[in-house]
Amino acid sequence: MKRRSVMSWLAAGALTLGGLSAAPHAARAADAPNDPEVFRFGAILAMSGKADWYGKVMSQAVLQAVEEINAAGGIDGIPMEAIIEDHKSGVAKEGVSAMTRLINIHGVQAVLTSFSPPTLAIAPIADEKGILLLNGGGVSAALIGASKHLFHNRSLAADLGAAAAAHARDLGLEKMAQIAWKSDAGESIVNAVDPMWKDGGGSIGATEYMEVGAANIDTQVAKIRASKPDWVALWLFSPDPGLALKRLREFGVKAPIIGIEYNQDIQSVAGKYSEGYEYTSDYFTPSDDWAKSFAAGYEERYGEAPEFYAANYYEDVYVLAEAIKRARAKGGDYWKGDKLSAEIKANPTFKSVYGGEMTYQDNGVAKKRVALFKVEGGESQFVKYISRD
Amino acid sequence: MDLLLQLFVNGVINGAHYALLGVGFGLIFATTRIVHFAYGPVFTFAAYVAWGVSGGLGLPIWLGLIAAIACAVGLGLLSYLALYRPLEVNRAPPLAPLIASLGLYIVLENLVGILFGTGVRVVDLDYGIYFLGPVFFTSIHLWQVGSFVILAGGLALFLRRTRYGKAILAMTDDPDMARIIGIDTFKITLLVFAIGSMLSAVPATLILLKDGASTHMGFAAVFMGFVAVIVGGVGSLRGAAAGGMLLGLVESLGLWQIPTEWQQSIAFVVLYAMILIRPEGLFSMARR
Amino acid sequence: MEYVLHVLAMFCLYSILATSFNLLVGFGGLFALSQAALYALGAYATAIGAGTLGLPFPIPLIMSVVVAAVMSALIAIPALRVSGHYLVVVSLALQIIVLQVALNWKGLTGGTDGISGIPQYTFFGIRIDTPGSFLVVAAIAAVACFWVCRRLTRSPFGRALRAMRENEAAAQAVGKNILYMKVTVFAVSAGLAAVAGSLFARYFTYVGADSFTIDETIYILAMVILGGAGNLWGSILGAAILVILPEALKFAPLPVDIADKLRLIAYGLVLMVILRFRPEGLLPEPRGKKAMFVPVDAEGGKGDAEALFEGGAGEPGSVTLEGRALKKTFGGITAISDFSIELKKGRITGLLGPNGAGKTTAFNLLTGFLRPTAGEIRLHGKAIGAKKPHELVGAGVARSFQDLRLFTKMTVIENVVVALPRQSGDSLASVFLRPLKVREEERANAARAMEILRFVELDKKAHETAEDLSYAEEKLLVVARLLATGAEVLLFDEPMSGLDQTTLQEIFPVIRKLAANGKTVCIIEHNLDVIKELCDTVYFLDEGRAMATGTPEALMNDPELAARYFK
């Protein structure tokens, strides 16, 4: 494994270098590229329904990236255009409708996707038609390998959970109680963490599930408290970690609480109870120049700071642009999803808005640095990177 | 044991919430026989208005509550006047108001999303937290129980002691007879929609303070209210209150051993059992 | 273009869902809001059968249909005890429970991940993997399902279903087996929805709980209501509009975050507006001559309705139906106690008494609509206490209702045809397995019904809707409908009330003739003149017991009764 990744790094470096100098020649040497007027791609997001918050931030980031790229002259002079479609917060049928519309009416070759059910339902179509799929949202185990053209730039939910659990182990905690979303993401974390935690000699006091979206969780919290845990794991996503934090602390649970997400919404729901909350996440903080300009641009447009979902979809557009650029350098009928997918596979390393580079692994999931954060004084503080085996 | 005690207290708190919804929905249902599904989004609207006033504008929460009540009453009256009344005048079949109500439900729920945006809305409010031995509760919880006791008690007094209250009861027993003995059923219907809607605004505001408001919160509200009415016995407000309390307790105590992912189903198993064993509900109205 | 083909394929799926839901809601009047759950069961069963178990076509499809039909019959059980608003709640609860089981039973359903990789259809070596080829399959399935619905609704079974929708008790009173009809229509509707579910699984190759929420049920309901409840073509139209319109609307330049909400608001408004201004939907239920399943000329044929007017074998004056020491209490209230009655062949018996005396309760006991708390009921000497109303009609005891309970949204002739005895088309099996026999009977029945209508002089109004009749005509139709059952014991609940003298003079001979033909007749009546004119024997009831029995003259001359009642 180690050797493989070293090799791929080397290969990536060589290609990048080669690409930089050889690009003009390559274009001349191969067939003349068959350019479309515009690189039109789709994004099937949760624009309505229970989880439309995700659709909002993801689509905003996509549109920002397109705007930036076009303002800078497009890809070799050709502009990009994003068509935003709605899967109504994870309805498979809507995803397929959107996908056929994107392919047939808009002639897209690449689609940004989110949520498991619609992604699973469009994956066979992507295989069949050779459409590139980029997912920047939650990654449940079921999505791995759903399509040969599917790439994820977010860590597996299960990996984030495992990192959180690893941190709990470092703290010497023994008895875990967990509350998880009744969703593919929540369940995939429970499935991954349970055996790992038990193998490491830990015990599980309680495993409770909650509905997505501000439900009454008094009963779940009461059961967690009664199990007297050493720590409480929140396998929840925005904004529900906020509610869980608030309720757990109110109920007098004093044990450390470790989760996998924190953002403004969570903060506003949890209020003062977010103090001391620790979480593991893809480490997005506007650190280098690119990240800073993204964050500044996002804040200027939408009046709020971007969080990592926005960052992921923003990044996905750039990944797509880069893949197009590489494919175009080879000329011919390059504007094809499967060719773009082949380009990504051939050279899976891309610049990351998280800073530095990211590399897609063989399973299509980009390995990103997972970091531990702690909320102190209402602000999220970076603590350390979590090393993974 | 501590857990069981806590779950019991949770059950009473949730039960009070369901009971109040049951009484509000049940009052409208029993008097007018309209299944007012849009009771759900009216509840949601009230919560968002309370949020807008107290969270958005930062005014005191009692002003938010008053605005919520005003909004709920307005929407309740509007749904009757603009939708159900014309159907009644048209002599539409009994299920027509129900289907129309589903339509209104969809319209209002999505209107909330458009007007207020989506995502969870919270009001930052400092409230008391109490421990009674091993049992925990907050002042919001106390208000949930307290508001039920006060409003349901007040409603009971109103129905028994006042002229309008008696007219409502008469109409609940037999609308035709009520009309014959000279009760203005139109006026009484408006009154019932106003009171029932008002009763939804109070738990809506409390839920906003407790868990936060989301655009989809209305379904659970109207549905649990409806189930409480059926479990309690159609036509009996005492039954709706008892049905709501029973649902809250069973739902909470049931989860003592049952995994929490089955939370939603427990209430419906109670409903099924009730319909199979005692279809007339806990308190049935005496029928001929 | 594939996108258009995809939309058309979706239209086929929804037309199956809408027509099958229409069977339940529009024809059966059974307002069960769980169609999406049954659709889900169909999809999951195929996903498991074809995907997890790898079974070949058509086994997964059959699994889908069977699973959904059985589950649906399970909802029908509480639905038999409750109706109207209760059914709404029970079915909504079922909808939620089914989805929760789908989400929680991970081993079987894949939990929240759902089941993916379901194999597509392969027919004759051709893989159905494009919207175009799937559309062909979906269209064939849609046509087949439509044919089933059409056959079912345009049959005696379908007519009985509509009668049940109009009035359940009246449908029982003309001999229809409500239990059988409800369970059957629930099962058929669910089975067809499951076909759509099965297609869904094959087309999307993925099944997850998110696709089958309560919103989906409301969406299908909107199609039925918009198109017209009780009209199958309406459901097709409704499906077409509500599938194609939203797709077309997606081309409208709306802000993407509120576009879907606006679309949903549009659905909601459609529901409200249609109920307000055109409650019958775009295509109303067929009425008039179109309501008949056989050509109208069949009605002109010579029927054998005369036989229905005959009382059958037996000695005039012999006891046919008797109640002994009947008692009925409701809660603590005694409606009837120690009441004995004998109804005799060829005789007209009257029940007289003030309001609340227990006359209608007595009828309800004698016709099986109520079970006596104590006492015994015998027909030709055999105890019939445990029989249900429709079984009693079959055995020869039928009744009318004081409040008429006509099937108001059906035509006059339909009201009569539905009551005719021994229709093999009442059984769904015969409708599909012996269509020729059913059709032949139907032609004969049309002729018989017309004859009965001629007898009560309503033949000119045969194809009018029952609710458009005058009050006197409605009363005549009640008589016609009761006659059509062919029962030998006829119990009329106030057949004459509210009629003028002329009409009365027309009805008297009808009833006398029935008795003369050997029918056993019993009438509840307030009008002493009517009693005197018609009855051979009168039972005077008050406070739940028979105060006196005898000839009309004897009773009216009874000084005690005269003092108390006939002042």
Coordinates of N, CA and C in Angstrom, one line a residue, chain A residues 47-48 52 84 86 88 90-94 96-97 100-101 104-105 117 120-121 124 128-129 140 142 182-184 187 209 211, chain C residues 1-3 6 10 14 100 103-104 106 111-113 116 129 200 204-206 210-211 216 219 247 250-251 256-257 260-261 263:
Chain A
M47 N -31.9 20.3 -3.4 CA -32.4 21.7 -3.5 C -33.7 21.9 -2.7
S48 N -34.4 20.8 -2.4 CA -35.7 20.9 -1.6 C -35.8 19.7 -0.7
D52 N -32.5 20.5 2.6 CA -32.2 21.5 1.5 C -31.1 22.4 1.9
I84 N -28.1 23.1 -12.2 CA -28.4 22.6 -10.9 C -29.7 21.9 -11.0
D86 N -32.4 18.9 -8.8 CA -32.9 18.7 -7.4 C -33.2 17.2 -7.3
K88 N -34.5 16.3 -4.3 CA -35.5 16.4 -3.2 C -35.0 15.7 -1.9
G90 N -32.7 13.4 -1.5 CA -32.3 12.0 -1.5 C -33.4 11.0 -2.1
V91 N -34.2 11.5 -3.0 CA -35.2 10.6 -3.6 C -34.6 10.0 -4.9
A92 N -34.4 8.7 -5.0 CA -33.8 8.0 -6.1 C -34.4 8.4 -7.4
K93 N -35.7 8.3 -7.5 CA -36.4 8.6 -8.7 C -36.1 10.0 -9.3
E94 N -36.1 11.0 -8.3 CA -35.8 12.3 -8.8 C -34.4 12.4 -9.3
V96 N -32.8 10.1 -10.9 CA -32.7 9.5 -12.2 C -33.3 10.5 -13.2
S97 N -34.5 11.1 -12.8 CA -35.1 12.0 -13.7 C -34.1 13.1 -14.1
T100 N -31.3 11.9 -16.4 CA -31.7 11.8 -17.9 C -31.9 13.1 -18.5
R101 N -32.4 14.0 -17.7 CA -32.6 15.4 -18.3 C -31.3 16.0 -18.6
N104 N -29.7 14.1 -21.6 CA -30.4 14.2 -22.9 C -30.7 15.7 -23.4
I105 N -31.0 16.5 -22.4 CA -31.4 17.9 -22.8 C -30.2 18.8 -22.8
P117 N -29.0 7.6 -1.9 CA -30.0 7.0 -2.8 C -30.0 7.5 -4.2
L120 N -26.8 6.2 -5.9 CA -26.8 4.7 -6.2 C -27.7 4.5 -7.5
A121 N -28.8 5.3 -7.6 CA -29.7 5.1 -8.7 C -29.1 5.6 -10.0
P124 N -25.6 3.4 -12.3 CA -25.7 2.5 -13.5 C -25.8 3.3 -14.8
E128 N -23.3 3.2 -18.0 CA -23.8 3.0 -19.3 C -23.5 4.0 -20.3
K129 N -23.6 5.3 -19.9 CA -23.4 6.4 -20.8 C -22.0 7.0 -20.7
S140 N -21.2 6.9 2.3 CA -21.4 5.7 3.0 C -20.8 4.6 2.3
A142 N -21.9 2.0 1.1 CA -22.6 1.5 -0.1 C -22.2 2.2 -1.4
K182 N -30.5 8.3 11.7 CA -31.1 7.1 11.1 C -31.0 7.4 9.6
S183 N -29.8 7.2 9.1 CA -29.5 7.4 7.7 C -28.3 6.6 7.3
D184 N -28.1 6.5 6.0 CA -27.0 5.7 5.5 C -25.6 6.1 6.2
E187 N -25.6 5.2 9.9 CA -25.5 3.7 10.1 C -24.1 3.2 9.7
Y209 N -30.7 5.9 17.9 CA -30.8 6.5 16.6 C -31.8 7.7 16.7
E211 N -34.1 10.6 14.1 CA -34.6 11.0 12.8 C -33.7 12.2 12.4
Chain C
M1 N -36.0 11.0 -28.2 CA -35.0 11.4 -27.2 C -35.3 10.7 -25.9
E2 N -34.2 10.3 -25.2 CA -34.4 9.4 -24.1 C -35.1 10.1 -22.9
Y3 N -34.8 11.4 -22.8 CA -35.5 12.1 -21.7 C -37.0 12.0 -21.8
H6 N -38.1 8.6 -21.0 CA -38.0 8.4 -19.5 C -39.3 9.0 -18.9
M10 N -42.2 7.1 -16.8 CA -42.7 7.4 -15.5 C -44.3 7.6 -15.5
Y14 N -47.0 5.8 -13.1 CA -48.0 6.5 -12.3 C -49.4 6.3 -12.8
Q100 N -40.7 2.5 8.2 CA -39.8 2.3 9.3 C -39.2 0.9 9.3
L103 N -36.6 0.7 6.8 CA -35.3 1.4 7.2 C -34.6 0.6 8.3
N104 N -35.3 -0.2 9.1 CA -34.7 -0.8 10.2 C -34.3 -2.3 10.0
K106 N -32.4 -4.2 8.4 CA -31.2 -4.0 7.5 C -30.9 -5.3 6.7
G111 N -31.5 -1.5 4.9 CA -31.7 -0.3 5.8 C -31.7 1.0 5.0
T112 N -31.0 2.0 5.5 CA -31.0 3.3 4.8 C -30.2 3.3 3.5
D113 N -29.4 2.3 3.3 CA -28.6 2.2 2.1 C -29.5 1.8 0.9
S116 N -29.2 -1.9 -4.0 CA -28.9 -1.4 -5.4 C -28.4 -2.6 -6.2
D129 N -32.5 -2.0 -20.9 CA -31.6 -1.1 -20.1 C -31.6 0.4 -20.6
F200 N -40.6 -0.3 -11.0 CA -39.7 0.7 -10.4 C -38.3 0.1 -10.1
F204 N -35.0 1.4 -12.1 CA -34.0 2.2 -11.4 C -32.9 1.4 -10.9
T205 N -33.1 0.1 -10.8 CA -32.1 -0.9 -10.3 C -31.7 -0.5 -8.9
Y206 N -32.5 0.4 -8.3 CA -32.2 0.7 -6.9 C -33.5 1.0 -6.2
D210 N -36.7 6.3 0.6 CA -37.0 7.7 0.3 C -37.9 7.9 -0.8
S211 N -38.0 6.9 -1.7 CA -38.9 7.1 -2.9 C -40.4 6.9 -2.6
E216 N -45.6 10.8 -1.7 CA -45.9 10.1 -2.9 C -47.3 9.7 -2.9
Y219 N -49.3 12.7 -3.9 CA -49.1 12.9 -5.3 C -50.0 12.1 -6.1
E247 N -42.4 18.3 -15.1 CA -41.2 18.2 -15.9 C -41.1 19.5 -16.8
K250 N -40.0 22.5 -15.1 CA -38.5 22.6 -14.8 C -37.8 23.5 -15.8
F251 N -38.4 23.7 -17.0 CA -37.8 24.5 -18.0 C -38.1 26.0 -17.7
V256 N -33.6 28.2 -8.3 CA -33.6 26.8 -8.1 C -34.0 26.4 -6.7
D257 N -33.7 27.3 -5.7 CA -34.0 26.8 -4.3 C -35.5 26.9 -4.0
D260 N -38.9 24.0 -6.5 CA -39.6 22.8 -6.1 C -40.8 23.2 -5.2
K261 N -40.5 24.1 -4.3 CA -41.6 24.5 -3.4 C -42.7 25.1 -4.1
R263 N -43.6 24.4 -7.1 CA -44.2 23.3 -7.8 C -45.2 22.5 -6.8

